[in-house]
PDB file of C-alpha atoms and ligand atoms in Angstrom:
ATOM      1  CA  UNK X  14       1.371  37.568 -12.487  1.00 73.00           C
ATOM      2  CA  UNK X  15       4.732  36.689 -13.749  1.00 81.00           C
ATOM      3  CA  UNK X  16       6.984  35.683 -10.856  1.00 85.00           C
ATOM      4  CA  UNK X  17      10.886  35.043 -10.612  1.00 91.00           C
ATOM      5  CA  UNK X  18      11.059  31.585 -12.347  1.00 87.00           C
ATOM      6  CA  UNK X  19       8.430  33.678 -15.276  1.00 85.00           C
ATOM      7  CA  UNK X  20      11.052  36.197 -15.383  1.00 90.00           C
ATOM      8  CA  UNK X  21      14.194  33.604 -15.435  1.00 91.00           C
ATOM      9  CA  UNK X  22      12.339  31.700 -18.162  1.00 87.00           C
ATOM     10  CA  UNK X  23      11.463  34.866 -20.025  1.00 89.00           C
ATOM     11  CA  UNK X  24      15.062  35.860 -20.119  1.00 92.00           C
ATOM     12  CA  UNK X  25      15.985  32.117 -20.922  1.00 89.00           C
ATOM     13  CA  UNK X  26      13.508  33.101 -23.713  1.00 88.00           C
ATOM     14  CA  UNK X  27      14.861  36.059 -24.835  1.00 93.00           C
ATOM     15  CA  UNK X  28      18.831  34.925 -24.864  1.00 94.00           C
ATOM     16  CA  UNK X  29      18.445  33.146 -28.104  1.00 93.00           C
ATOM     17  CA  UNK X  30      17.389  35.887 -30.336  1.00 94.00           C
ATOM     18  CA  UNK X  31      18.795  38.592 -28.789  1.00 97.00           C
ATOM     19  CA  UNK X  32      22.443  37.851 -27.286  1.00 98.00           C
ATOM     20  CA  UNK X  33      25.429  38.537 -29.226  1.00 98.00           C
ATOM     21  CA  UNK X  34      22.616  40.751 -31.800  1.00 98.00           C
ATOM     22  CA  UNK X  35      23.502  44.309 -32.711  1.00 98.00           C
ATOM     23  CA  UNK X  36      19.928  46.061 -32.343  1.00 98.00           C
ATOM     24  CA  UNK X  37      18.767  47.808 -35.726  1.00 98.00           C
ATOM     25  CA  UNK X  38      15.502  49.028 -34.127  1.00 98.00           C
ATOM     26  CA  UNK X  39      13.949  49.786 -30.944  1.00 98.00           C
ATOM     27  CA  UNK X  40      10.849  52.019 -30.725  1.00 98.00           C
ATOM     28  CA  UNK X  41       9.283  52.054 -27.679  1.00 98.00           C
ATOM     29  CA  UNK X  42       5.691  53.014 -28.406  1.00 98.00           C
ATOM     30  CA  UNK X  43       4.196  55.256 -25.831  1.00 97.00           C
ATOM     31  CA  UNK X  44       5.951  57.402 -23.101  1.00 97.00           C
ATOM     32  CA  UNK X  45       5.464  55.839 -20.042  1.00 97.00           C
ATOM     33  CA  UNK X  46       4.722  52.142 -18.377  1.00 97.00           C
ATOM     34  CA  UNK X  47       4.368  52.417 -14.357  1.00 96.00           C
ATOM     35  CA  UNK X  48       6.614  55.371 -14.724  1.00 97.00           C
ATOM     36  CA  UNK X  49       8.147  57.178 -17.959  1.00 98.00           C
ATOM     37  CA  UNK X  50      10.583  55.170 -20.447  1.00 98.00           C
ATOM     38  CA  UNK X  51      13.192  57.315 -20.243  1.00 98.00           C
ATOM     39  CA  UNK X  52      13.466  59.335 -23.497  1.00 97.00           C
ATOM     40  CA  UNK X  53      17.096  58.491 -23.994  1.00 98.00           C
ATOM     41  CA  UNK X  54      16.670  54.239 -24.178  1.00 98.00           C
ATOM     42  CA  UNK X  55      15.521  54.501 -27.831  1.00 98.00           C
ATOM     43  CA  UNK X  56      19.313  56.452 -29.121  1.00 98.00           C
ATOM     44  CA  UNK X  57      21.341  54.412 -26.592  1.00 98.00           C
ATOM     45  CA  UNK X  58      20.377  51.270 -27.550  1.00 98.00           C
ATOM     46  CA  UNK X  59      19.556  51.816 -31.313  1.00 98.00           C
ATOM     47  CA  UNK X  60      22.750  49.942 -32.831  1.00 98.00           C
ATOM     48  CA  UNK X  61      23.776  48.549 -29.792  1.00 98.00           C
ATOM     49  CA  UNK X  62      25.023  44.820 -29.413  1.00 98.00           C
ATOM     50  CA  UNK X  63      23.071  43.004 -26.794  1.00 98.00           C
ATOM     51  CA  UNK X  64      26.331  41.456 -24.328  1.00 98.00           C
ATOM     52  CA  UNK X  65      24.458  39.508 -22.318  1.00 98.00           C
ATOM     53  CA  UNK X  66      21.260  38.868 -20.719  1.00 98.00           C
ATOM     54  CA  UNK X  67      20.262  38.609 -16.694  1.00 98.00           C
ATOM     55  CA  UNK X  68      18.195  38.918 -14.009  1.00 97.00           C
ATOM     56  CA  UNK X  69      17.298  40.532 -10.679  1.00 97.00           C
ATOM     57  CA  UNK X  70      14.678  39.963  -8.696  1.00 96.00           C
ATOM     58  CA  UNK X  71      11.979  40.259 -10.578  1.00 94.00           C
ATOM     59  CA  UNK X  72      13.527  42.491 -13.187  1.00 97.00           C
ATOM     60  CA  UNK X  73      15.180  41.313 -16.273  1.00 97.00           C
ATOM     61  CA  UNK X  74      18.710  42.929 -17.227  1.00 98.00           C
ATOM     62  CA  UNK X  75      19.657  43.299 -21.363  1.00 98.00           C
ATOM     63  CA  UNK X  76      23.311  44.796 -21.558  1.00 98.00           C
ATOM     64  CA  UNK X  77      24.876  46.040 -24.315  1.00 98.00           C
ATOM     65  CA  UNK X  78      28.359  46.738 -25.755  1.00 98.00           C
ATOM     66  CA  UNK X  79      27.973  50.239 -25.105  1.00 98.00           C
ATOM     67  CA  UNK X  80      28.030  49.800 -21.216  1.00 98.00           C
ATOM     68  CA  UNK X  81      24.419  49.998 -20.761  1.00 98.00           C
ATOM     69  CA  UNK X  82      21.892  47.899 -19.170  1.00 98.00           C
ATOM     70  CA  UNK X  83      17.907  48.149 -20.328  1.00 98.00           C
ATOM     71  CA  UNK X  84      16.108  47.244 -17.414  1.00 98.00           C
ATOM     72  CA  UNK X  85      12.557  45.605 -17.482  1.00 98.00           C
ATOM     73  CA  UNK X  86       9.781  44.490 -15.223  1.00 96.00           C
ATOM     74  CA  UNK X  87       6.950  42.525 -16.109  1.00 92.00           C
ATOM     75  CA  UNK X  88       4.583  44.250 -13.740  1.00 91.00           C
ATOM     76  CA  UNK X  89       0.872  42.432 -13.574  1.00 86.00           C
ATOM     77  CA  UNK X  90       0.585  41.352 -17.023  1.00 83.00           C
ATOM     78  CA  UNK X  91       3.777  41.886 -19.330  1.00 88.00           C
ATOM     79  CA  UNK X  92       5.399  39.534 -21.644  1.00 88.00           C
ATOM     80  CA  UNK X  93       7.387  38.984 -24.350  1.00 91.00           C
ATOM     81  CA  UNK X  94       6.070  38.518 -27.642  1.00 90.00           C
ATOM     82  CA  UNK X  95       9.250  37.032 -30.437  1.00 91.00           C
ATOM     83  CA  UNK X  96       8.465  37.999 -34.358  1.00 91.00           C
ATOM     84  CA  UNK X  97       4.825  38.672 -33.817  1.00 90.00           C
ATOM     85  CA  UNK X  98       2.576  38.165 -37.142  1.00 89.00           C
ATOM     86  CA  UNK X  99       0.974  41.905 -36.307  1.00 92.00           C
ATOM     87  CA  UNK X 100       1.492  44.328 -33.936  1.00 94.00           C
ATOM     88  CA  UNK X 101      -0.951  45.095 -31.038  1.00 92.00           C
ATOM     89  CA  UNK X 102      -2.028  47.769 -29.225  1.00 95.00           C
ATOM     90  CA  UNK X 103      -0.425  46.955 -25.749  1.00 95.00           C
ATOM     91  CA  UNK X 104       3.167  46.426 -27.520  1.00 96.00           C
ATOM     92  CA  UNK X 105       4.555  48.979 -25.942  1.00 97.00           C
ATOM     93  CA  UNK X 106       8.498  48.556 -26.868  1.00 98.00           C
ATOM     94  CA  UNK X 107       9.590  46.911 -30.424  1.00 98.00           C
ATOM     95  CA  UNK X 108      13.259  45.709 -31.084  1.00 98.00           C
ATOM     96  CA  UNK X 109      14.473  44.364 -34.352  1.00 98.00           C
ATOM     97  CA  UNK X 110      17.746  42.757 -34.150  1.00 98.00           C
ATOM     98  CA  UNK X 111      20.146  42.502 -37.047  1.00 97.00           C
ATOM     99  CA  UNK X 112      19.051  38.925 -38.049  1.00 96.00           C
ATOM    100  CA  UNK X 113      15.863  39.691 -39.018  1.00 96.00           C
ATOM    101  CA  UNK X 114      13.749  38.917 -35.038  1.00 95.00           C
ATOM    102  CA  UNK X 115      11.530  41.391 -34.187  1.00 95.00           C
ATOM    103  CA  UNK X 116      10.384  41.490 -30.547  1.00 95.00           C
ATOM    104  CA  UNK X 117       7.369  43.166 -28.239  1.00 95.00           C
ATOM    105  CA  UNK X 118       7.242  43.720 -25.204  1.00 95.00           C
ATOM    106  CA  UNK X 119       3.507  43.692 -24.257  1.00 92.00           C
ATOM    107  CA  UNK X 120       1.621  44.554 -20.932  1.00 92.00           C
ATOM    108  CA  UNK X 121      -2.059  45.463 -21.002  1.00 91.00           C
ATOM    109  CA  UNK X 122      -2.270  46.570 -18.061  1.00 92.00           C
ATOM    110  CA  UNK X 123       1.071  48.572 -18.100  1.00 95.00           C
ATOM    111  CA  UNK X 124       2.363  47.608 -13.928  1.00 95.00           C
ATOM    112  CA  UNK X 125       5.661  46.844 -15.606  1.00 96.00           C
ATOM    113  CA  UNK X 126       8.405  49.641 -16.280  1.00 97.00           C
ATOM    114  CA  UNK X 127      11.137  50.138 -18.900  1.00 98.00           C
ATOM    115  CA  UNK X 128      14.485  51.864 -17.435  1.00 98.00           C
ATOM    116  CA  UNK X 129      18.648  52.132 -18.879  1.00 98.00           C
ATOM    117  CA  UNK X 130      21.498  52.781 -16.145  1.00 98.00           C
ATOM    118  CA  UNK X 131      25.277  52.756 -16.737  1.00 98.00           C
ATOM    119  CA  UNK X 132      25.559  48.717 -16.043  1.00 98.00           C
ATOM    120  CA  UNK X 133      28.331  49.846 -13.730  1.00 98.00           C
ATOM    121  CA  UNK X 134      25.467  51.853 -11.662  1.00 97.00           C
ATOM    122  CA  UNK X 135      23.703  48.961 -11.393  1.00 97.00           C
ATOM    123  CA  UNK X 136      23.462  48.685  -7.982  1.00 95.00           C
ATOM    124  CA  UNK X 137      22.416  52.682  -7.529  1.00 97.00           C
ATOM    125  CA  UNK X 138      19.247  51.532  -9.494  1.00 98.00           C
ATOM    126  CA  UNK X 139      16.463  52.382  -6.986  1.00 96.00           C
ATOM    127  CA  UNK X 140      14.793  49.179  -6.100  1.00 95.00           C
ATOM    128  CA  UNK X 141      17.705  47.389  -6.162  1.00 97.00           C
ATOM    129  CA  UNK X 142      19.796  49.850  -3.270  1.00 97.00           C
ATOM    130  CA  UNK X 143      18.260  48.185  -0.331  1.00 95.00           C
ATOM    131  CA  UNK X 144      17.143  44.851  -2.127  1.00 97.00           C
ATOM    132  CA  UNK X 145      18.519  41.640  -0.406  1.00 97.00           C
ATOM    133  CA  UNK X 146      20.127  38.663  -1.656  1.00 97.00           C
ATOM    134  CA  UNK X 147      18.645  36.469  -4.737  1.00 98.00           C
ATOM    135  CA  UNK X 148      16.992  33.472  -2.903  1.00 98.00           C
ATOM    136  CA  UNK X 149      19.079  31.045  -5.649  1.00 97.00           C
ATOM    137  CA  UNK X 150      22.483  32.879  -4.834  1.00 97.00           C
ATOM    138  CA  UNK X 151      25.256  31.365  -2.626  1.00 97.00           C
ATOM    139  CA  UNK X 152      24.912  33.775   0.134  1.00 96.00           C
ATOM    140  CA  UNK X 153      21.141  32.849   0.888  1.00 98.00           C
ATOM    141  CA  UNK X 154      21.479  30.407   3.755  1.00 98.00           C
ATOM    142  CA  UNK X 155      19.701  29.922   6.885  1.00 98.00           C
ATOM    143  CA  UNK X 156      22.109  31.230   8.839  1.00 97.00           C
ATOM    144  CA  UNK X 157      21.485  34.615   7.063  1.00 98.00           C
ATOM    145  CA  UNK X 158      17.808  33.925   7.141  1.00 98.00           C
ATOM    146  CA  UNK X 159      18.428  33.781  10.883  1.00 98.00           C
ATOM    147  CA  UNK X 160      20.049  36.945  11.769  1.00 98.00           C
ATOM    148  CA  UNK X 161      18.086  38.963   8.759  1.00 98.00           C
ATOM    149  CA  UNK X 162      15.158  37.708  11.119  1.00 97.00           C
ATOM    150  CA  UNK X 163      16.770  38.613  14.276  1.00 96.00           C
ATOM    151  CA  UNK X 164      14.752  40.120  17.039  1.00 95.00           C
ATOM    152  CA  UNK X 165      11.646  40.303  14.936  1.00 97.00           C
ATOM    153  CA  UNK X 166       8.327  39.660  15.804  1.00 97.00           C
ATOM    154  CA  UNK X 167       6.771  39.784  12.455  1.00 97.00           C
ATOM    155  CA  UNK X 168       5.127  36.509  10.888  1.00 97.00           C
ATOM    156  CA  UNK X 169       7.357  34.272   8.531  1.00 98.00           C
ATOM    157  CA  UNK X 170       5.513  34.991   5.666  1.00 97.00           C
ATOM    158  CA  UNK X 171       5.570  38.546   5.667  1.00 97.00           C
ATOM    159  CA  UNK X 172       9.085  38.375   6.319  1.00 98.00           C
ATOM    160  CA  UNK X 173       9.853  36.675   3.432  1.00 98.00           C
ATOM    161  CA  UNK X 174       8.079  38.968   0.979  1.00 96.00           C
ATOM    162  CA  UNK X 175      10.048  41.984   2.254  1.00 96.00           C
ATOM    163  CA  UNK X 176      12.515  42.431  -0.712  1.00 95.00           C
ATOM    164  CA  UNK X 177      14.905  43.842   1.634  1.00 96.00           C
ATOM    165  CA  UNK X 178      15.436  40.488   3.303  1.00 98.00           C
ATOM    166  CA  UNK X 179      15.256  38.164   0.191  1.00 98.00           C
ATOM    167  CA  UNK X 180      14.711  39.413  -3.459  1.00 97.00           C
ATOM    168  CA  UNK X 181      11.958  38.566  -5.218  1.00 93.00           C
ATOM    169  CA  UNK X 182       9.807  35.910  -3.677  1.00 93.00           C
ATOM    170  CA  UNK X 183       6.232  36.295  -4.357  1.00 89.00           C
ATOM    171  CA  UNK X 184       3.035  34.793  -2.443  1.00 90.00           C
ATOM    172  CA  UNK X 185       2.588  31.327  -4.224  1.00 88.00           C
ATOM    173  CA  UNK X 186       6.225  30.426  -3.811  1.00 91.00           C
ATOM    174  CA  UNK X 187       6.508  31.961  -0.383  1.00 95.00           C
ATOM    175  CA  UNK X 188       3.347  29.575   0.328  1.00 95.00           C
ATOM    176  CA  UNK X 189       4.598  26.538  -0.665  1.00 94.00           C
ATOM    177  CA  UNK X 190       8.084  26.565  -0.016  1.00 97.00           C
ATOM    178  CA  UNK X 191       6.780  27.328   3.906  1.00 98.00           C
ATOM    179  CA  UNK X 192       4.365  24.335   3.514  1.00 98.00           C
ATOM    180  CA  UNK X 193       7.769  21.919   2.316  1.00 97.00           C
ATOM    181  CA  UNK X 194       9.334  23.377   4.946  1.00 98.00           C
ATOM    182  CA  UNK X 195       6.640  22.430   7.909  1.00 98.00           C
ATOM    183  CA  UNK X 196       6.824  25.960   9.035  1.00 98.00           C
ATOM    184  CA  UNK X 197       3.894  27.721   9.984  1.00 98.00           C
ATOM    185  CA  UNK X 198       2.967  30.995   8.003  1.00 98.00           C
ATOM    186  CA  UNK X 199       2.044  32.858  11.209  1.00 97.00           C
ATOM    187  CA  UNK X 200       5.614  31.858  12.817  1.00 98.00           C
ATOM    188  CA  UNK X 201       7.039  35.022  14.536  1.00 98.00           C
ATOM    189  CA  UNK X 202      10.218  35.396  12.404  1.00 98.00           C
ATOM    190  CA  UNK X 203      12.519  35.670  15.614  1.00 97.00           C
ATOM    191  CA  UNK X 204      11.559  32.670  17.028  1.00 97.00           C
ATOM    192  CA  UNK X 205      12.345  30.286  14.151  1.00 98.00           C
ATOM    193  CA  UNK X 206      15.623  28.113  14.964  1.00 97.00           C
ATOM    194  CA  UNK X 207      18.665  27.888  12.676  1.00 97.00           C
ATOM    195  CA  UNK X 208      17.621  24.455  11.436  1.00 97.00           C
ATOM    196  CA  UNK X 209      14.497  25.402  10.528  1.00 98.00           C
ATOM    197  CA  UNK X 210      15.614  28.376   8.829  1.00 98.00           C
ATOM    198  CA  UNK X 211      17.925  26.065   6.730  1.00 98.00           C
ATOM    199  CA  UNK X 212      15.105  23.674   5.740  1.00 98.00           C
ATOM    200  CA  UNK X 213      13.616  26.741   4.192  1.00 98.00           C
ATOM    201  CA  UNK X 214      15.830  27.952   2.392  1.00 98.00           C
ATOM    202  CA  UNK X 215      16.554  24.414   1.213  1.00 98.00           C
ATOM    203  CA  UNK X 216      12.833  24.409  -0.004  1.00 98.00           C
ATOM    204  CA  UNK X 217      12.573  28.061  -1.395  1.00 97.00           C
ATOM    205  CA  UNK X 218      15.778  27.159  -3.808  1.00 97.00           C
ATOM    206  CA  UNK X 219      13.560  23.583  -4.172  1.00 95.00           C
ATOM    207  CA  UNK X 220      10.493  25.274  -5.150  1.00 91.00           C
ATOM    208  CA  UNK X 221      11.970  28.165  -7.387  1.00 92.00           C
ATOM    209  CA  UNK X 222      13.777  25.609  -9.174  1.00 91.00           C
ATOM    210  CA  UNK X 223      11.569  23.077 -10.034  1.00 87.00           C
ATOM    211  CA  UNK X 224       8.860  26.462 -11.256  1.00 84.00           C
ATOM    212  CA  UNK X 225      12.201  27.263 -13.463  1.00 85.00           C
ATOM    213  CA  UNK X 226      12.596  23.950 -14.785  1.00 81.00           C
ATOM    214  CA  UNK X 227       8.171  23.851 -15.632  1.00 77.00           C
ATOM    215  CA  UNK X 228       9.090  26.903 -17.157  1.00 72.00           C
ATOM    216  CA  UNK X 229      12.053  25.636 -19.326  1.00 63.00           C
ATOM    217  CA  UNK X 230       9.658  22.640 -20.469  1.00 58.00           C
ATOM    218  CA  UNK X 231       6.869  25.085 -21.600  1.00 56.00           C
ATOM    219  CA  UNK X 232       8.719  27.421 -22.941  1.00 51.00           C
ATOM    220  CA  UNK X 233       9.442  25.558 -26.161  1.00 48.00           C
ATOM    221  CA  UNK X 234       5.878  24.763 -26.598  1.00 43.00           C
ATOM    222  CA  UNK X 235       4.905  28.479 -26.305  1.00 43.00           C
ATOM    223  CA  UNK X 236       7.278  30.020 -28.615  1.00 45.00           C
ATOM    224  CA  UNK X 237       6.945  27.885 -31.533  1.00 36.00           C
ATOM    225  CA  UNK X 238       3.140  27.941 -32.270  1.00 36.00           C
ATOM    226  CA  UNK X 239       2.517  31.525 -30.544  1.00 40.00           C
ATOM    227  CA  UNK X 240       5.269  33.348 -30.773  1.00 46.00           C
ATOM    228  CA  UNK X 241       4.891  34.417 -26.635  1.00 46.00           C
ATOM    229  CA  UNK X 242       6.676  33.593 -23.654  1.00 46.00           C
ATOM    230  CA  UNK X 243       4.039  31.998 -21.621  1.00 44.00           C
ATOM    231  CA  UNK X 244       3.476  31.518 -17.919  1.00 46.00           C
ATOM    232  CA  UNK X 245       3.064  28.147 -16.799  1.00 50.00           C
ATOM    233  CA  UNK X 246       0.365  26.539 -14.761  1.00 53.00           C
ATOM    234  CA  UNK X 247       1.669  24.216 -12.421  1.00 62.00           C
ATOM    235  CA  UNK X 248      -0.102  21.483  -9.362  1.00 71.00           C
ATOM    236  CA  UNK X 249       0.726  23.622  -6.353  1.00 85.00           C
ATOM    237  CA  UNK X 250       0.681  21.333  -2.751  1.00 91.00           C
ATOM    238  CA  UNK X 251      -1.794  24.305  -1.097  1.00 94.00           C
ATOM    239  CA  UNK X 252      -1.528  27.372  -3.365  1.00 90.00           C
ATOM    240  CA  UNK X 253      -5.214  28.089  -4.148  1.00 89.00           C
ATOM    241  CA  UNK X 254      -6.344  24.644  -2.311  1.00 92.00           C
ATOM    242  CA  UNK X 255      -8.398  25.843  -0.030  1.00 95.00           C
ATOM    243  CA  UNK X 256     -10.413  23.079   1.422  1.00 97.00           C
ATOM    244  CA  UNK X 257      -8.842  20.599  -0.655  1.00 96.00           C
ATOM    245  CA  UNK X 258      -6.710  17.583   1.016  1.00 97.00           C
ATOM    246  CA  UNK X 259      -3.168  18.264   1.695  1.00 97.00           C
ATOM    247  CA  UNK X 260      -0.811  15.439   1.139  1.00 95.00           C
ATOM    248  CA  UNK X 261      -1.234  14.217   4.921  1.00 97.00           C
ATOM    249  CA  UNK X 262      -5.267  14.509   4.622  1.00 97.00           C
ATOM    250  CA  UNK X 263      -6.332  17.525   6.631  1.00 98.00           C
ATOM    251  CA  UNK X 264      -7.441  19.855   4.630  1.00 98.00           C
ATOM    252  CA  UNK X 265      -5.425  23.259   3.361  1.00 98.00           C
ATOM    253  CA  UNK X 266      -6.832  26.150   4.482  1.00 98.00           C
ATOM    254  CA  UNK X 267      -6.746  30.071   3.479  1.00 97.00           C
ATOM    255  CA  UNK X 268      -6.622  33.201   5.339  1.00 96.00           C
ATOM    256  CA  UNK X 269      -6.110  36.743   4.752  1.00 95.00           C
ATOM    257  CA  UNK X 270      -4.436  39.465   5.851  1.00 89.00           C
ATOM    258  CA  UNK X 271      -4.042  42.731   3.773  1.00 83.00           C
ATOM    259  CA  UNK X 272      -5.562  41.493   0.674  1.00 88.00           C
ATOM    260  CA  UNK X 273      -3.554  38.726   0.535  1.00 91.00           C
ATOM    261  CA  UNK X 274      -4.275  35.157   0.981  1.00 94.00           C
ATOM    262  CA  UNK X 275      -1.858  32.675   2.161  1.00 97.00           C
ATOM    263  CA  UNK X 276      -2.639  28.941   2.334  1.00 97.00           C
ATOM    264  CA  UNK X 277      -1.444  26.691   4.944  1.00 98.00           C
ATOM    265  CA  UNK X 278      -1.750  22.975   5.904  1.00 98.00           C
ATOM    266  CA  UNK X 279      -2.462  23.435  10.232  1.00 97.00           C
ATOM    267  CA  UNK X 280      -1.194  19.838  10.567  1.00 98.00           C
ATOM    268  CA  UNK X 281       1.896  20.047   8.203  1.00 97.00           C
ATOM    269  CA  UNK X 282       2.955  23.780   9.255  1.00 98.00           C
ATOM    270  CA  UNK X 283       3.843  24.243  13.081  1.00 96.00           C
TER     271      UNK X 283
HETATM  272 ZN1  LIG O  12      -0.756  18.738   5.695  1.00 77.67          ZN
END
């Protein structure tokens, strides 16, 4: 499931072929994703110049010269497929740009979602009104960690997934970066001291980073032979170790609440 660095390193992707491109074509190919394409995106960005390219969360931003920004998530299993030999059945949004790329937007299993705002709305768009700060922007710090946390007797780890306190974090990267940081999943988020909160932050913006950089380094090998934007695997420290040894030699171990499993070193994490 593409996370944050999937999405940065899709748009890292994308920003070659696309920026400064006036956009001769764009079809999107059935009416809705998670929720409908709005029937407008095809005329308003059919012989638009692509400005710039961004992201959000988990959402990646196109802008164009027309003051628009094309929104898109990735849901489960989207991606980005640049000058495809053939067309598939899940490419459910084509753009051809004025140099001759043609690109596809793909996801089988259609969790993702397609959406244009006024770029100077941007911040009206509806998951982003009460969405917190991006965990690799300035103003995420332990000391807004801390009083985000304030008072609350919910564990760490669910804390951190709430995109109202941080944007964007998913499970593997809230896992590890809470292993780096020797804090305990099950921590009550109140309780957690200022110095602690700023040794995970310090590893979230460690751990994000080093998954863009993987990213970066794959991303060349997937575009050239494939045409995609891949996802990269990468040697987590407990993400899907259960029972393995963690770096100090106890073992990792899983539990799960909700559905979802988060893995934890008991010697490590306090
Ligand atoms: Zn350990």
């Amino acid at each position: 499931m593409p996370e944050l660095p999937e999405v940065e390193t899709t748009v890292a992707g994308l920003r070659p072929v696309l920026e400064g491109q006036r956009l001769t074509l764009v079809e999107p190919r059935r009416a809705d994703l998670r929720w409908p394409i709005p029937v407008d995106l095809r005329q308003r960005m059919t012989g638009a110049v692509v400005t710039s390219l961004g992201r959000r969360a988990k959402y990646g931003l196109v802008e164009t010269d027309r003051g628009d920004m094309m929104i898109f998530h990735l849901g489960m299993s989207g991606r980005w497929r640049i000058d495809p030999e053939e067309i598939e059945k899940h490419d459910h949004l084509l753009l051809e740009t004025e140099s001759g790329h043609r690109l596809a937007l793909n996801d089988p299993r259609r969790f993702g979602s397609l959406d244009i705002v006024r770029a100077a709305d941007l911040a009206n768009y509806r998951p982003f009104i009460l969405m917190g700060p991006e965990p690799l922007g300035d103003d995420f710090i332990g000391e807004y960690l801390k009083i985000a946390t304030r008072d609350r007797k919910a564990p760490i780890k669910q804390l951190l997934l709430d995109q109202r306190i941080v944007a964007g974090l998913g499970n593997i990267y809230v896992c590890e970066a809470l292993h780096m940081a020797g804090i305990s999943p099950q921590a009550k988020g109140g309780a957690i001291s200022r110095p602690r909160y700023q040794r995970l932050v310090d590893a979230i913006k460690r751990v994000l980073i080093a998954a863009i950089a993987a990213g970066g380094s794959s991303l060349r090998d997937f575009v050239q032979p494939s045409g995609e934007l891949g996802y990269f695997a990468k040697d987590w420290l407990v993400y899907g170790r259960e029972g393995q040894a963690c770096q100090c030699g106890a073992l990792v171990q899983r539990r799960v609440d909700s559905g979802r499993s988060t893995f934890y070193c008991s010697r490590c994490q306090k």
